[in-house]
Amino acid sequence: MALLVEKTSSGREYKVKDMTQADFGRMEIELAEVEMPGLMASRAEFGGSKPFKGARITGSLHMTIQTAVLIETLTALGAEVRWCSCNIFSTQDHAAAAIARDSASVFAWKGETLQEYWWCTERALDWGAGGGPDLIVDDGGDTTLLIHEGVKAEQIYEKSGQFPDPGSSENAEFQIVLGIIREGLKSDPKRYHKMKERLVGVSEETTTGVKRLYQMQANGSLLFPAINVNDSVTKSKFDNLYGCRHSLPDGLMRATDVMIAGKVVVVCGYGDVGKGCAASMKQAGARVIITEIDPICALQALMEGFQVLTLDDSLNQADIFVTTTGNKDIIMLDHMKKMKNNAIVCNIGHFDNEIDMLGLETYPGVKRITIKPQTDRWIFPDTNTGIIVLAEGRLMNLGCATGHPSFVMSCSFTNQVIAQLELWKEKSTGKYENKVYVLPKHLDEKVASLHLAKLGAKLTKLTQHQADYISVPVQGPYKPPHYRY
Amino acid sequence: MALLVEKTSSGREYKVKDMTQADFGRMEIELAEVEMPGLMASRAEFGGSKPFKGARITGSLHMTIQTAVLIETLTALGAEVRWCSCNIFSTQDHAAAAIARDSASVFAWKGETLQEYWWCTERALDWGAGGGPDLIVDDGGDTTLLIHEGVKAEQIYEKSGQFPDPGSSENAEFQIVLGIIREGLKSDPKRYHKMKERLVGVSEETTTGVKRLYQMQANGSLLFPAINVNDSVTKSKFDNLYGCRHSLPDGLMRATDVMIAGKVVVVCGYGDVGKGCAASMKQAGARVIITEIDPICALQALMEGFQVLTLDDSLNQADIFVTTTGNKDIIMLDHMKKMKNNAIVCNIGHFDNEIDMLGLETYPGVKRITIKPQTDRWIFPDTNTGIIVLAEGRLMNLGCATGHPSFVMSCSFTNQVIAQLELWKEKSTGKYENKVYVLPKHLDEKVASLHLAKLGAKLTKLTQHQADYISVPVQGPYKPPHYRY
Amino acid sequence: MALLVEKTSSGREYKVKDMTQADFGRMEIELAEVEMPGLMASRAEFGGSKPFKGARITGSLHMTIQTAVLIETLTALGAEVRWCSCNIFSTQDHAAAAIARDSASVFAWKGETLQEYWWCTERALDWGAGGGPDLIVDDGGDTTLLIHEGVKAEQIYEKSGQFPDPGSSENAEFQIVLGIIREGLKSDPKRYHKMKERLVGVSEETTTGVKRLYQMQANGSLLFPAINVNDSVTKSKFDNLYGCRHSLPDGLMRATDVMIAGKVVVVCGYGDVGKGCAASMKQAGARVIITEIDPICALQALMEGFQVLTLDDSLNQADIFVTTTGNKDIIMLDHMKKMKNNAIVCNIGHFDNEIDMLGLETYPGVKRITIKPQTDRWIFPDTNTGIIVLAEGRLMNLGCATGHPSFVMSCSFTNQVIAQLELWKEKSTGKYENKVYVLPKHLDEKVASLHLAKLGAKLTKLTQHQADYISVPVQGPYKPPHYRY
Amino acid sequence: MALLVEKTSSGREYKVKDMTQADFGRMEIELAEVEMPGLMASRAEFGGSKPFKGARITGSLHMTIQTAVLIETLTALGAEVRWCSCNIFSTQDHAAAAIARDSASVFAWKGETLQEYWWCTERALDWGAGGGPDLIVDDGGDTTLLIHEGVKAEQIYEKSGQFPDPGSSENAEFQIVLGIIREGLKSDPKRYHKMKERLVGVSEETTTGVKRLYQMQANGSLLFPAINVNDSVTKSKFDNLYGCRHSLPDGLMRATDVMIAGKVVVVCGYGDVGKGCAASMKQAGARVIITEIDPICALQALMEGFQVLTLDDSLNQADIFVTTTGNKDIIMLDHMKKMKNNAIVCNIGHFDNEIDMLGLETYPGVKRITIKPQTDRWIFPDTNTGIIVLAEGRLMNLGCATGHPSFVMSCSFTNQVIAQLELWKEKSTGKYENKVYVLPKHLDEKVASLHLAKLGAKLTKLTQHQADYISVPVQGPYKPPHYRY
């Protein structure tokens, strides 16, 4: 795919797979709107006043139908938007086409190379001569990373005249990042500094990105304010948990059609994502084994009837392996070689380094048979048996299925809208320093309340006497900050 | 699609969508073989002796990857095979291509018209000058119906010289059947009589077809022996129940990506299929309402925590409606008009007459928007709201997804192989009259036992003392005929 | 306890633990009536016409609160009743007291010796000079056994003058039975013959008793007609399944207060009882292992996510062992010696011979510590560790808790009432031979329908067109005899 | 019961129901020890060094078998202990007897009057001339309340000479508290001041007590340091959730034997306790309706398939009502009057004011029939129908059953031991001010890890590379403070 920016008749820049899918995307967007009450309520509440008037928002987040509804909520509130995906396999091409045609600049397609991925990221950040975005919606923190690395490289260059050296990293992807920054430096040695200056802040979607932000906050390197959307209750306890409970079986079925009942499934990690995955597999009739490092999560797993073992102890009995840890080096080549023939290996947690894809790809004599896109059988020469790896080790629910369903993403994305509104409203007040913030509980409760009517729920109202008795306002917030839900 | 029979280089007849998908089909067939231990064990046990040598088998059963493994088991045992699908949407085109190229005559593609469907059925029955098949594998009984109606028409023609009159039926599909028989009569007025003479028997896959067979047995019109495979325990209590538990959410997700958690789902009917559907929806976090006519099944539903209501009482609260009854006229136009906007309506039980598709299609001013194949939004002019109908009211798990997974179909299809073997072995002994038979329990238990090792199970063995104590043989069968499992 | 029959002021014979508990029993009976709609509906329907007028009914069935409602339904319909329990631990003394005081002759208390147990059985059969009962309600078949063994002994005595020799059996309990018959013979050598002559028939409650009946039918020794109540769908698929799902955790909690979550539970047998037990343990957060001899039931267990192993393979990991097989010699001494310290061993299926109680009791040096009645810790001298055995190996749900709850027993007992009515109505018509019969399906469906309103359910009605389409009457029965539910 | 302190032969003070139950209590304590690995590990780790040497600990916490193991852990670590229960129905008399005989001063019996309850509390605080305790283990905060109210009254008395006036409160129980303080004042006007001076701190067990502590911290009235044990993850996410999941059905079954399957259960509140209750009822086959004020918890309930309604909307359909809110005035007289006949009403959350017991007791013409202790049927004169109230509106799992099982209480109580150790170790360091503290996460994780081996779990170990990658120490703690589990 030639990396050339295209333009709509109205002059909007984009790069997508197939513009003829825009009508199909539009129909699915319209269906999704009915399932995303939080976003539609935001349009109803704020659409008239256009609070984002004048704001440029860059988003780096799976370019799906649900994200399309988020993007059009941001534009309905007055923003200009440029978007890329945060995963090479997660784009739904018909969603990208509809948005590119109708609403915002999109640079995303399903099945990008890593080189293409970072080109798209750069395009989404490139608002032309006037510099970068005012706000960033980030997922996993790649956009935030690029700016931070860019600024770092510019500082070194300014001091020493040295360009960043892609060869200095062993990580293939980071080599690409350094290459991009190097090229940028050549054309404008202040590019990322200018971007940083303009930037009001970022709202980050997911655990992995949030961890990076807290590390930067801890070592003082964070360059702009960040709102941690992931840890809104209505995000981490819904999207991570109920979203994965939905999308893990969806991805398994679409990729392999395997019967889950009767199988043994190993879920590595029993955090929110792992809890959702384990629940879905149990419910489908599988026997589930959990691996954990944290004794508290391990004890939770036991209370739900799951066996807690190490990966080594479960290799020879399991049929399906799912990583949900957010850590690296979970399933290594040696593990994979000991698995049963046609064991399924996939990752729903984090980057593709949860699974030792490099070890697998470079194993002498290994044979890769692509059954269909994102479903590969790898055959070991020693045994002539093989394993099935989904989405090349990347997020299988987005690579093999369509990600989380609209309703739960409406919760997550309503938090994004609120976070972006908050950053923009306070852009000049100094309320937010270069730190990581969580949304206040009353906003979290508001997000939830916007989703109740759709499901036919009726809330009970506290009387004033009852509210006084438990020392909360009648209108909430109802829980102390440490409450765990 | 021009209805012309094609031929492979080896001279095998076929008609499929796209022969270039054969390699993809072959890869998926190879994966499925690992998941279908009963069929592979049958090949191992009988492949050497070729018990089907000389037998012509016509099959009318969803042309999926799993069916491909069944077909190649029949051919591995020595049979010649011609195949069509028993549902216009259920063919997986890559499976059809692989079989057509490698193993048997196939006439099937996804998205047949009714006219095409019956043309395919006729082709599968047409073994050339030598007449019809020796054995039939039927699903739903359409092939059996065609022969019975053909014989009936030939008898009338012989007596009265009258051709069947398609206009005599109000049912569009039956008009087609009569048309086909009429054309057949013109070329050979003994065609179906000859077929009947040659035919050894049929093995029937599913509840609907079995009901038809028992009706024919009851009124004395059954023309050849039939084995009721559906009521093997390892079929009806596995495929119907666990198969649908798997494939209902699969179909819903692929067709609509709707979040099931939090939704209200009405399952019409709580037989084996309904039990599987209700379980899957409950487990995915939905609230399930059951409609039932049978007080025993209704009481079972209550014991599992489901609410039992009439359809009318649940119209305004439900988001998803699934019919599983095997009856007709379950969800009528008036019901659909009262549903919530974007309510999903689908059928996993039987023919498309469970849902009043005719009423919907002919409602004045109704608008149909095809989101994607097998997913239609129908908009009522009165309210401008709509409902989403899957697979045009036909089996949604086959129309919108890939049907039941391999493992459970291995149980069903091993029963088919055993039934076909039994009919063929006894073809000249007179053991089977023109009645409906169920397989003996020890064969049912054998089918189950062939599937245990794959799932790592270890059976306990009775001692002779224990066997005597409960009056069963040490090797089984272990249960009386009336045992319900 | 001196075995003397007592009399109420009205002259009714009885022997119970404590007559002062009658008021408490009455209150619980009144609560139970609200939960037993089938029995109360029977009273409403038949109470006026007193169809049992003149009938003497002997019952041998756990003398619980629920049975009290059954007894008073029989008396409300005009019967005279004498009752004993069919298990030495299952009597609820307040229920026995209330019935003895108000309604029928009762001979039963919690914690009978075997000698007392058979004395009670004999008393319940002893209607005075006029001989035995007209009808028997049996559970497990002990009363039926006594009459058959009595008749057999009388025949031998008549021919040879020989008395039965208790020493001829190795079984301690059967020695008692022979002793009773021997004493009976001495006073009246035609006692059991006379009983047999008068007897119209028996209705049998449970799997174990039904098995005995079918064996007698098979070898031609059955002396009177029998109705198999156990295999009514509304009995075996409700009481056995949902009853045990309720009462297994109940018994475990009352006996041991053990936390079920996190534990490993072995359920021996996956029939209806085993299915209920496994479901309850899974739901409470345990990990469940199944042992099975039947490959079909084993495959069902796998489909629900249970591991299927042999008992030997699970001894060292399990915390709780439950036998549900209806067979003998399931958990032997050698198994118990290899279990973890304080492993809990119990039986909910059948007689106490599922567990090798004899082996345990006679193991040299074993020490028994009674924590509380029906909860014993047995300590092995070799290891100084022990296991906890519930209810001395007898039915733990009745020994340690109160058996199945009222609602599900209402289903079972309404079948009993209907069976008794049928036998009595047809007593002179010759309709029933000395065979085992199952109730017709329309009565089974009627039992179910009597229980729906209490749970707020609304049935759907078939139209005539729909009924014709599936070939059933509008009013049912709706299913073929082989239907498995 | 005459309120006289008794003494053991060794001179230890106590007041229990029946000292002859001590042996039975001892046997159950020994069983419980096997199920409480955290407490036994504490004895193994600290028993040698006697860290509590010289410490007087007063406990006010349900005097059950599990608490007995806690008490004997405290004494094994060197403490002197005096104990009372924190609920009038929760004492297990055999546990109280065993502890009184063998280990500590106990003032507690099942079925105390309120007057007796506070007498017991006072006795537990009364260490003789030397004043009060060094440490308090509190549950619900009654002991803490008594000291705070006592100090307040002494301050007023010192200033104004005024005695507290019981008549000044409308709350019957608080009148008793004031009466006790009044009597104390007369004998020693500095009694509670002296107590406060000696006191090192309190560790509080439950939500209700913790709420009171945070209120006192907020208004500056807290008189000594407090450790909030409730909000340890290994307490609130285990005891509250899994404990209630176990003990709600246990209490329902023991009190009423009602069949849960098929019933409609309303759970008021969907916090940790409500989540456990709802899960257990769903699993037992009930249909569950949730009432909630908090939109986030309501949305969680919906995601699990529960219906969310108001209490008013569910009155006429529900069979069982459970309050879990920690608030007051949840089920009022008017609600109860509209319920179905024999609806069961109970509280597992908090004090008896969740249910309007006062309104019920004082309703004109209402009739109370005690079925058995803690199970009352209340009949309304208007309708002559009634409801069944458990444990007089107090905690039903403790009043009608035996509370939470040992294993989960081992988690909670190991937190208590750690909290008490921490307070005592830091008694002179000034580390703890008069504020409320939560235990640090590494201790929380330690509590969990002490419970894994018993359940056969094997933890995975992080490599140093992995630990660095996610920025945690290899040995933990593994999660940020805001993590919700």
PDB file of N, CA, C and O in Angstrom, chain A residues 315-327:
ATOM      1  N   LEU A 315       0.542 -27.187  30.769  1.00  0.00           N
ATOM      2  CA  LEU A 315       0.814 -27.238  29.328  1.00  0.00           C
ATOM      3  C   LEU A 315       0.240 -28.473  28.647  1.00  0.00           C
ATOM      4  O   LEU A 315      -0.330 -28.397  27.565  1.00  0.00           O
ATOM      5  N   ASN A 316       0.375 -29.613  29.313  1.00  0.00           N
ATOM      6  CA  ASN A 316       0.010 -30.852  28.610  1.00  0.00           C
ATOM      7  C   ASN A 316      -1.472 -31.179  28.674  1.00  0.00           C
ATOM      8  O   ASN A 316      -1.914 -32.148  28.083  1.00  0.00           O
ATOM      9  N   GLN A 317      -2.243 -30.410  29.421  1.00  0.00           N
ATOM     10  CA  GLN A 317      -3.665 -30.720  29.503  1.00  0.00           C
ATOM     11  C   GLN A 317      -4.554 -29.682  28.842  1.00  0.00           C
ATOM     12  O   GLN A 317      -5.739 -29.942  28.611  1.00  0.00           O
ATOM     13  N   ALA A 318      -4.023 -28.510  28.516  1.00  0.00           N
ATOM     14  CA  ALA A 318      -4.895 -27.427  28.053  1.00  0.00           C
ATOM     15  C   ALA A 318      -5.031 -27.392  26.541  1.00  0.00           C
ATOM     16  O   ALA A 318      -4.142 -27.801  25.800  1.00  0.00           O
ATOM     17  N   ASP A 319      -6.180 -26.883  26.102  1.00  0.00           N
ATOM     18  CA  ASP A 319      -6.482 -26.772  24.680  1.00  0.00           C
ATOM     19  C   ASP A 319      -6.383 -25.338  24.178  1.00  0.00           C
ATOM     20  O   ASP A 319      -6.170 -25.099  23.003  1.00  0.00           O
ATOM     21  N   ILE A 320      -6.599 -24.392  25.090  1.00  0.00           N
ATOM     22  CA  ILE A 320      -6.627 -22.979  24.709  1.00  0.00           C
ATOM     23  C   ILE A 320      -5.850 -22.192  25.764  1.00  0.00           C
ATOM     24  O   ILE A 320      -6.025 -22.422  26.966  1.00  0.00           O
ATOM     25  N   PHE A 321      -5.009 -21.272  25.317  1.00  0.00           N
ATOM     26  CA  PHE A 321      -4.218 -20.428  26.215  1.00  0.00           C
ATOM     27  C   PHE A 321      -4.506 -18.967  25.892  1.00  0.00           C
ATOM     28  O   PHE A 321      -4.405 -18.569  24.729  1.00  0.00           O
ATOM     29  N   VAL A 322      -4.827 -18.185  26.911  1.00  0.00           N
ATOM     30  CA  VAL A 322      -5.158 -16.775  26.712  1.00  0.00           C
ATOM     31  C   VAL A 322      -4.316 -15.940  27.664  1.00  0.00           C
ATOM     32  O   VAL A 322      -4.348 -16.161  28.876  1.00  0.00           O
ATOM     33  N   THR A 323      -3.569 -14.983  27.141  1.00  0.00           N
ATOM     34  CA  THR A 323      -2.798 -14.105  28.026  1.00  0.00           C
ATOM     35  C   THR A 323      -3.553 -12.803  28.270  1.00  0.00           C
ATOM     36  O   THR A 323      -4.072 -12.187  27.346  1.00  0.00           O
ATOM     37  N   THR A 324      -3.593 -12.399  29.534  1.00  0.00           N
ATOM     38  CA  THR A 324      -4.322 -11.178  29.921  1.00  0.00           C
ATOM     39  C   THR A 324      -3.516 -10.367  30.912  1.00  0.00           C
ATOM     40  O   THR A 324      -4.087  -9.600  31.686  1.00  0.00           O
ATOM     41  N   THR A 325      -2.203 -10.517  30.920  1.00  0.00           N
ATOM     42  CA  THR A 325      -1.436 -10.020  32.060  1.00  0.00           C
ATOM     43  C   THR A 325      -1.034  -8.560  31.973  1.00  0.00           C
ATOM     44  O   THR A 325      -0.817  -7.920  32.991  1.00  0.00           O
ATOM     45  N   GLY A 326      -0.851  -8.033  30.772  1.00  0.00           N
ATOM     46  CA  GLY A 326      -0.252  -6.713  30.672  1.00  0.00           C
ATOM     47  C   GLY A 326       1.245  -6.753  30.923  1.00  0.00           C
ATOM     48  O   GLY A 326       1.889  -5.709  31.058  1.00  0.00           O
ATOM     49  N   ASN A 327       1.801  -7.943  31.004  1.00  0.00           N
ATOM     50  CA  ASN A 327       3.244  -8.093  31.193  1.00  0.00           C
ATOM     51  C   ASN A 327       3.823  -8.772  29.945  1.00  0.00           C
ATOM     52  O   ASN A 327       3.093  -9.087  29.011  1.00  0.00           O
TER      53      ASN A 327
END
